[in-house]
Coordinates of C-alpha atoms in Angstrom, one line a residue:
Chain A
X1 CA 4.9 47.0 -3.2
X2 CA 1.3 47.3 -2.4
X3 CA 1.8 44.7 0.4
X4 CA 3.6 47.5 2.4
X5 CA 2.1 50.7 0.8
X6 CA -1.4 49.5 1.5
X7 CA -0.7 48.0 4.7
X8 CA -2.3 50.5 7.1
X9 CA -5.3 50.7 5.0
X10 CA -6.1 47.0 4.4
X11 CA -4.6 45.0 7.2
X12 CA -7.7 44.9 9.4
X13 CA -9.9 43.9 6.3
X14 CA -7.2 41.1 5.3
X15 CA -7.2 39.8 8.7
X16 CA -11.0 39.8 9.3
X17 CA -11.7 38.2 6.1
X18 CA -8.9 35.7 6.3
X19 CA -10.2 34.6 9.8
X20 CA -13.8 34.5 8.5
X21 CA -13.0 32.3 5.3
X22 CA -10.3 30.3 6.9
X23 CA -12.5 29.7 9.8
X24 CA -15.3 28.6 7.6
X25 CA -12.7 26.2 5.8
X26 CA -11.5 24.9 9.1
X27 CA -15.0 24.4 10.9
X28 CA -17.0 23.3 8.0
X29 CA -14.6 21.5 5.8
X30 CA -11.7 20.6 8.1
X31 CA -13.9 19.7 11.2
X32 CA -17.2 18.7 9.4
X33 CA -16.1 17.0 6.3
X34 CA -12.6 15.7 6.5
X35 CA -13.6 13.2 9.4
X36 CA -16.4 11.8 7.4
X37 CA -14.1 11.2 4.4
X38 CA -11.6 9.8 6.7
X39 CA -14.2 7.5 8.5
X40 CA -15.2 6.3 4.9
X41 CA -11.5 5.4 4.1
X42 CA -11.2 3.7 7.6
X43 CA -14.5 1.7 7.1
X44 CA -13.2 0.4 3.6
X45 CA -9.9 -0.5 5.2
X46 CA -11.8 -2.2 7.9
X47 CA -14.1 -4.1 5.3
X48 CA -11.0 -5.0 3.3
X49 CA -9.2 -6.5 6.3
X50 CA -12.4 -8.3 7.5
X51 CA -13.0 -9.6 3.9
X52 CA -9.4 -10.9 3.8
X53 CA -9.8 -12.5 7.3
X54 CA -13.0 -14.3 6.2
X55 CA -11.3 -15.6 3.2
X56 CA -8.2 -16.6 5.1
X57 CA -10.7 -18.5 7.5
X58 CA -12.6 -20.2 4.7
X59 CA -9.2 -21.3 3.0
X60 CA -8.1 -22.8 6.5
X61 CA -11.3 -24.5 6.8
X62 CA -11.2 -26.0 3.2
X63 CA -7.6 -27.1 4.0
X64 CA -8.8 -28.7 7.0
X65 CA -11.5 -30.6 5.3
X66 CA -9.1 -31.6 2.5
X67 CA -6.7 -33.1 5.3
X68 CA -9.7 -34.8 6.9
X69 CA -10.7 -36.3 3.5
X70 CA -7.1 -37.2 2.8
X71 CA -7.0 -39.1 6.3
X72 CA -10.2 -41.0 5.5
X73 CA -9.2 -41.8 2.1
X74 CA -5.9 -43.2 3.3
X75 CA -8.0 -45.2 6.0
X76 CA -10.4 -46.4 3.1
X77 CA -7.4 -47.5 0.9
X78 CA -5.6 -49.3 3.8
X79 CA -8.9 -51.2 4.5
X80 CA -9.5 -52.2 0.9
X81 CA -5.8 -53.4 0.6
X82 CA -6.5 -55.4 3.8
X83 CA -9.6 -57.0 2.2
X84 CA -7.6 -57.8 -1.0
X85 CA -4.7 -59.3 0.9
X86 CA -7.2 -61.5 3.0
X87 CA -9.1 -62.7 -0.1
X88 CA -5.7 -63.4 -1.7
X89 CA -4.5 -65.4 1.3
X90 CA -7.6 -67.3 1.4
X91 CA -7.4 -68.1 -2.3
X92 CA -3.9 -69.2 -1.8
X93 CA -4.8 -71.6 1.0
X94 CA -7.8 -73.1 -1.0
X95 CA -5.6 -73.7 -3.9
X96 CA -2.9 -75.0 -1.9
X97 CA -5.1 -77.6 -0.3
X98 CA -6.6 -78.6 -3.7
X99 CA -3.1 -79.0 -5.1
X100 CA -2.1 -80.9 -1.9
X101 CA -5.2 -83.4 -2.6
X102 CA -4.4 -83.7 -6.3
X103 CA -0.7 -84.2 -5.4
X104 CA -1.7 -87.1 -2.9
X105 CA -4.0 -88.7 -5.6
X106 CA -1.3 -88.6 -8.1
X107 CA 1.3 -89.8 -5.8
X108 CA -1.0 -92.8 -5.0
X109 CA -1.6 -93.4 -8.7
X110 CA 2.1 -93.4 -9.3
X111 CA 2.8 -95.9 -6.4
X112 CA 0.3 -98.2 -7.7
X113 CA 1.5 -98.1 -11.2
X114 CA 5.1 -98.6 -9.9
X115 CA 3.9 -101.4 -8.1
X116 CA 2.3 -103.0 -11.0
X117 CA 5.4 -102.5 -13.2
X118 CA 7.5 -104.2 -10.5
X119 CA 5.0 -107.1 -10.5
X120 CA 5.0 -107.3 -14.1
X121 CA 8.7 -107.1 -14.1
X122 CA 9.3 -109.8 -11.6
X123 CA 6.6 -112.0 -13.4
X124 CA 8.6 -111.6 -16.7
X125 CA 11.9 -112.2 -15.2
X126 CA 10.6 -115.5 -13.6
X127 CA 9.4 -116.5 -17.2
X128 CA 12.6 -115.6 -18.6
X129 CA 14.4 -117.7 -16.1
X130 CA 12.2 -120.7 -16.8
X131 CA 12.7 -120.3 -20.5
X132 CA 16.4 -119.9 -19.9
X133 CA 16.5 -123.1 -17.8
X134 CA 14.6 -125.1 -20.3
X135 CA 16.8 -123.7 -23.1
X136 CA 20.0 -124.7 -21.1
X137 CA 18.6 -128.1 -20.6
X138 CA 17.9 -128.6 -24.1
X139 CA 21.3 -127.2 -25.2
X140 CA 23.2 -129.4 -22.8
X141 CA 21.1 -132.3 -23.9
X142 CA 22.0 -131.8 -27.4
X143 CA 25.5 -130.9 -27.2
X144 CA 26.7 -133.2 -24.5
X145 CA 23.9 -135.6 -24.4
X146 CA 23.8 -135.3 -20.7
X147 CA 20.5 -135.1 -19.0
X148 CA 20.7 -132.1 -16.6
X149 CA 18.1 -132.2 -14.0
X150 CA 16.0 -129.0 -13.5
X151 CA 17.4 -127.7 -10.2
X152 CA 21.0 -128.1 -11.5
X153 CA 20.1 -126.1 -14.6
X154 CA 18.2 -123.6 -12.6
X155 CA 21.0 -123.2 -10.3
X156 CA 23.5 -122.7 -13.1
X157 CA 21.1 -120.3 -15.0
X158 CA 20.7 -118.3 -11.7
X159 CA 24.5 -118.0 -11.4
X160 CA 25.0 -116.8 -14.9
X161 CA 22.1 -114.4 -14.7
X162 CA 23.6 -112.9 -11.4
X163 CA 26.9 -112.5 -13.2
X164 CA 25.1 -110.8 -16.2
Chain B
X1 CA 5.5 58.1 -27.5
X2 CA 5.3 57.6 -23.9
X3 CA 1.5 57.5 -24.2
X4 CA 1.8 54.6 -26.7
X5 CA 3.9 52.5 -24.3
X6 CA 2.2 49.6 -22.7
X7 CA 1.9 50.2 -19.0
X8 CA 2.8 47.1 -17.3
X9 CA 3.4 47.4 -13.6
X10 CA 4.6 44.0 -12.0
X11 CA 3.4 45.1 -8.8
X12 CA 0.1 46.4 -9.7
X13 CA -1.3 42.8 -9.5
X14 CA -0.9 42.9 -5.7
X15 CA -3.0 45.9 -5.3
X16 CA -6.0 45.6 -3.0
X17 CA -9.1 47.2 -4.0
X18 CA -12.5 47.4 -2.2
X19 CA -15.3 45.9 -4.1
X20 CA -18.9 47.1 -4.5
X21 CA -18.5 50.2 -2.6
X22 CA -17.6 48.3 0.7
X23 CA -14.6 50.8 1.4
X24 CA -16.0 52.1 4.5
X25 CA -17.3 48.9 6.3
X26 CA -16.2 49.0 9.7
X27 CA -16.2 46.6 12.6
X28 CA -15.4 47.9 15.9
X29 CA -13.6 50.9 14.4
X30 CA -11.6 48.6 12.1
X31 CA -12.0 48.7 8.4
X32 CA -13.3 45.6 7.1
X33 CA -13.7 46.4 3.3
X34 CA -14.9 43.5 1.3
X35 CA -11.7 43.5 -1.1
X36 CA -10.6 41.5 -4.1
X37 CA -8.5 39.6 -1.6
X38 CA -11.4 38.8 0.3
X39 CA -13.3 37.7 -2.8
X40 CA -10.6 35.3 -3.7
X41 CA -10.6 34.0 -0.2
X42 CA -14.4 33.4 -0.7
X43 CA -13.8 31.9 -3.9
X44 CA -11.0 29.6 -2.6
X45 CA -13.3 28.4 0.4
X46 CA -16.1 27.7 -2.1
X47 CA -14.0 25.7 -4.7
X48 CA -12.4 23.7 -1.8
X49 CA -15.8 23.2 -0.3
X50 CA -17.2 21.9 -3.6
X51 CA -13.9 19.7 -4.0
X52 CA -14.3 18.0 -0.7
X53 CA -18.1 17.6 -1.2
X54 CA -17.5 15.7 -4.3
X55 CA -15.4 13.1 -2.1
X56 CA -18.3 12.9 0.5
X57 CA -20.2 10.2 -1.4
X58 CA -19.0 7.7 1.1
X59 CA -19.1 4.9 -1.5
X60 CA -17.1 1.6 -0.7
X61 CA -15.7 1.6 -4.1
X62 CA -14.6 5.2 -4.6
X63 CA -15.0 7.1 -8.0
X64 CA -12.2 9.2 -9.2
X65 CA -13.3 12.3 -7.4
X66 CA -13.7 10.6 -4.1
X67 CA -10.4 8.8 -4.7
X68 CA -8.9 12.4 -5.2
X69 CA -10.1 13.8 -2.1
X70 CA -9.4 10.6 0.0
X71 CA -5.8 10.7 -1.4
X72 CA -5.6 14.2 -0.1
X73 CA -6.8 13.5 3.4
X74 CA -4.6 10.2 3.4
X75 CA -1.7 12.3 2.4
X76 CA -2.2 14.9 5.3
X77 CA -2.9 11.9 7.7
X78 CA 0.3 9.9 6.7
X79 CA 2.3 13.2 7.0
X80 CA 0.8 13.8 10.5
X81 CA 1.4 10.1 11.7
X82 CA 4.9 10.2 10.3
X83 CA 5.8 13.5 12.1
X84 CA 4.0 13.3 15.3
X85 CA 2.9 9.6 15.6
X86 CA -0.6 8.5 16.6
X87 CA -1.2 11.8 18.5
X88 CA -0.9 13.4 15.2
X89 CA -4.3 12.4 14.0
X90 CA -6.2 15.1 15.9
X91 CA -4.4 17.9 13.9
X92 CA -5.5 16.5 10.6
X93 CA -8.6 18.9 10.3
X94 CA -6.3 21.9 11.0
X95 CA -3.4 20.9 8.8
X96 CA -5.8 19.6 6.2
X97 CA -7.7 23.1 5.9
X98 CA -4.3 24.9 6.0
X99 CA -2.7 22.8 3.3
X100 CA -5.8 22.7 1.0
X101 CA -6.5 26.5 1.5
X102 CA -3.2 27.7 0.7
X103 CA -2.9 25.1 -2.1
X104 CA -6.1 26.1 -3.7
X105 CA -5.3 29.8 -3.2
X106 CA -1.9 29.4 -5.0
X107 CA -3.6 27.4 -8.0
X108 CA -6.5 29.7 -8.4
X109 CA -4.2 32.8 -8.3
X110 CA -2.4 31.3 -11.2
X111 CA -5.5 30.7 -13.5
X112 CA -5.1 32.5 -16.7
X113 CA -8.5 34.4 -16.2
X114 CA -6.8 37.5 -17.5
X115 CA -7.6 36.4 -21.0
X116 CA -11.3 36.9 -20.2
X117 CA -10.9 40.0 -18.5
X118 CA -11.2 38.7 -14.9
X119 CA -7.8 39.2 -12.8
X120 CA -7.2 36.5 -10.2
X121 CA -5.8 37.7 -7.0
X122 CA -3.3 35.4 -5.2
X123 CA -3.8 36.6 -1.5
X124 CA -1.0 34.2 -0.4
X125 CA 1.3 36.9 -1.9
X126 CA 0.3 39.2 1.0
X127 CA 2.4 38.9 4.2
X128 CA -0.6 39.9 6.2
X129 CA -2.4 36.8 5.1
X130 CA 0.4 34.3 5.2
X131 CA 1.6 36.0 8.5
X132 CA -1.8 35.4 10.0
X133 CA -1.8 31.7 9.0
X134 CA 1.7 31.5 10.5
X135 CA 0.8 33.1 13.7
X136 CA -2.2 30.7 13.9
X137 CA 0.1 27.7 13.5
X138 CA 2.5 29.2 16.0
X139 CA -0.2 29.7 18.5
X140 CA -1.3 26.2 18.3
X141 CA 2.2 25.0 18.9
X142 CA 2.5 27.2 21.9
X143 CA -0.9 26.4 23.2
X144 CA -0.5 22.5 22.7
X145 CA 3.2 22.9 24.3
X146 CA 2.0 24.6 27.4
X147 CA -1.1 22.6 27.7
X148 CA 0.8 19.2 27.5
X149 CA 3.9 20.1 29.2
X150 CA 3.4 23.1 31.2
X151 CA 6.5 25.0 32.0
X152 CA 8.5 21.9 31.3
X153 CA 7.8 23.1 27.6
X154 CA 10.9 25.3 28.0
X155 CA 13.1 22.3 27.9
X156 CA 12.7 22.5 24.2
X157 CA 15.2 25.2 24.3
X158 CA 17.8 22.8 25.8
X159 CA 18.4 19.9 23.3
X160 CA 18.9 16.5 24.9
X161 CA 22.6 15.9 25.9
X162 CA 23.6 19.4 26.0
X163 CA 26.6 19.7 28.2
X164 CA 25.7 21.8 31.2
X165 CA 28.3 24.8 30.4
X166 CA 26.7 25.1 27.1
X167 CA 23.3 25.6 28.2
X168 CA 23.4 29.3 28.7
X169 CA 24.8 29.7 25.1
X170 CA 22.6 27.1 23.4
X171 CA 19.3 28.1 25.2
X172 CA 19.2 31.7 23.9
X173 CA 20.1 30.4 20.2
X174 CA 17.2 27.8 20.4
X175 CA 14.9 30.4 21.7
X176 CA 15.7 32.8 18.8
X177 CA 15.4 30.0 16.3
X178 CA 12.0 29.1 17.9
X179 CA 10.7 32.7 17.9
X180 CA 11.7 33.2 14.1
X181 CA 9.6 30.2 13.0
X182 CA 6.5 32.0 12.5
X183 CA 8.4 34.8 10.3
X184 CA 10.2 32.2 8.3
X185 CA 6.9 30.2 7.9
X186 CA 4.7 33.3 6.8
X187 CA 7.6 35.0 4.6
X188 CA 8.5 31.9 2.9
X189 CA 5.0 31.5 1.2
X190 CA 4.6 35.1 0.8
X191 CA 8.1 35.6 -1.0
X192 CA 7.6 32.6 -3.3
X193 CA 4.3 33.5 -4.5
X194 CA 5.1 37.1 -4.8
X195 CA 8.4 36.2 -6.8
X196 CA 6.7 33.9 -9.2
X197 CA 3.8 36.4 -10.1
X198 CA 6.3 39.4 -10.5
X199 CA 8.5 37.1 -12.7
X200 CA 5.6 36.3 -15.0
X201 CA 4.4 39.9 -15.2
X202 CA 8.2 41.2 -16.0
X203 CA 8.2 38.5 -18.7
X204 CA 4.8 39.3 -19.9
X205 CA 5.8 43.0 -20.0
X206 CA 8.8 41.8 -22.4
X207 CA 6.3 40.1 -24.8
X208 CA 4.1 43.1 -24.9
X209 CA 6.8 45.8 -25.1
X210 CA 9.0 43.6 -27.4
X211 CA 6.1 43.1 -30.0
X212 CA 5.0 46.6 -29.8
X213 CA 8.5 47.9 -30.7
X214 CA 8.4 45.9 -33.9
X215 CA 8.5 42.4 -35.6
X216 CA 12.2 42.1 -35.1
X217 CA 12.0 42.8 -31.3
X218 CA 9.0 40.6 -31.1
X219 CA 10.8 37.7 -32.6
X220 CA 14.1 38.4 -30.7
X221 CA 12.6 39.3 -27.4
X222 CA 9.0 38.5 -27.2
X223 CA 9.0 34.9 -28.4
X224 CA 11.8 33.8 -26.1
X225 CA 10.1 35.5 -23.1
X226 CA 6.8 33.9 -24.1
X227 CA 8.5 30.4 -24.3
X228 CA 10.1 31.1 -20.9
X229 CA 6.8 32.1 -19.5
X230 CA 5.3 28.8 -20.5
X231 CA 8.1 27.0 -18.6
X232 CA 7.8 29.2 -15.6
X233 CA 4.1 28.9 -15.5
X234 CA 4.8 25.0 -15.1
X235 CA 7.3 25.8 -12.4
X236 CA 4.9 28.1 -10.6
X237 CA 2.2 25.2 -10.4
X238 CA 4.9 23.4 -8.9
X239 CA 6.0 25.9 -6.5
X240 CA 2.0 26.5 -5.6
X241 CA 2.0 22.9 -4.5
X242 CA 5.4 22.7 -3.0
X243 CA 4.8 25.8 -0.8
X244 CA 1.5 24.5 0.6
X245 CA 3.3 21.4 1.5
X246 CA 6.0 23.1 3.1
X247 CA 3.7 25.2 5.1
X248 CA 1.8 22.2 6.4
X249 CA 5.0 20.1 6.8
X250 CA 6.7 22.8 8.9
X251 CA 3.4 23.1 10.9
X252 CA 3.2 19.5 11.6
X253 CA 7.0 19.5 12.5
X254 CA 6.5 22.3 14.9
X255 CA 3.4 20.7 16.4
X256 CA 5.7 17.6 16.8
X257 CA 7.8 19.6 19.1
X258 CA 4.8 20.7 21.1
X259 CA 3.4 17.2 21.3
X260 CA 6.7 15.4 22.0
X261 CA 9.2 17.9 23.0
X262 CA 12.6 16.8 21.6

């Protein structure tokens, strides 16, 4: 086993060169280069975190703006609806007034017409009565030879007409 | 006959050889020959440097290479944060170096470079190396522990809620288990790496000797051994990763003891 057989001859050389080369490894690579590599990693992690934070902030801002836009939109819609309702109400009122006026006119016309009809009817009835009285006088004169005076005949006709 | 036999020594791969006549290099009286082991430490360091360098483009959107390096640092970072908490971040350079150094050493040692005549050397299969790494980890635990908690660090040996009469019994046990840590840490890696390489070498000697003994033996012994080697190579890749992970994980757990006591 050379490790033991050569121990006395080689241990000092082994120790010396190990210390030299491990020393170089430690001071040049471990102390000099590794921290820089780790700095790079750390700065990249920092950058990623910062980018993520910026993206989150931007998203939050966008959300906020959208919310504001939504509120404004709702307000606008409500205002528009109010205007529409007002217009509708005004229209309804106007047409109501117009309708009322038209109704009044129609009612008046109707009342006039009814009055005329009633007049005509009364006149017609009076004529019918007169005709009936004359007819009754004629009939009585012809059948009974009795001359009935006009008032009597009128009374009788009126009685009969009242009975139907 | 003996001369014809293939000479496969499963332990030979662990032999340390000085390169380029550096046998007698000395520093303060100690031999510091530049060996094949040191060469592979150098290669590991360079490859690891190039790997991490590829991840230094610092692009906002990472490419594949940068992604790979970043996932390794992120992996170590997460492990330390999970085991130690926020205070664990300052150990990332050390644990990352440790993990990647061991991982690259293990993986480079497995490269099939023998095909082109270069033999990779797995220096993590030497307990001198793994032992030093374990001692460094253990020293960090001790230094951090005494730095942060002073003598209160000794309360580590008395787990929370231990009944008072049990303290004289529990404390030595805890102390021994604490002191065993660097040994278990270093030996685990060394044994796992050595065992895998020995196994591969033994199987390859079956393939070579079996085939040399004739076509029948080649089919009977060599072929199954070869198929098994392919499977074990995959297993060794897994072990290379797992052992590096275990070393880094245990180090972070021990540092957690020092940071947060129990």
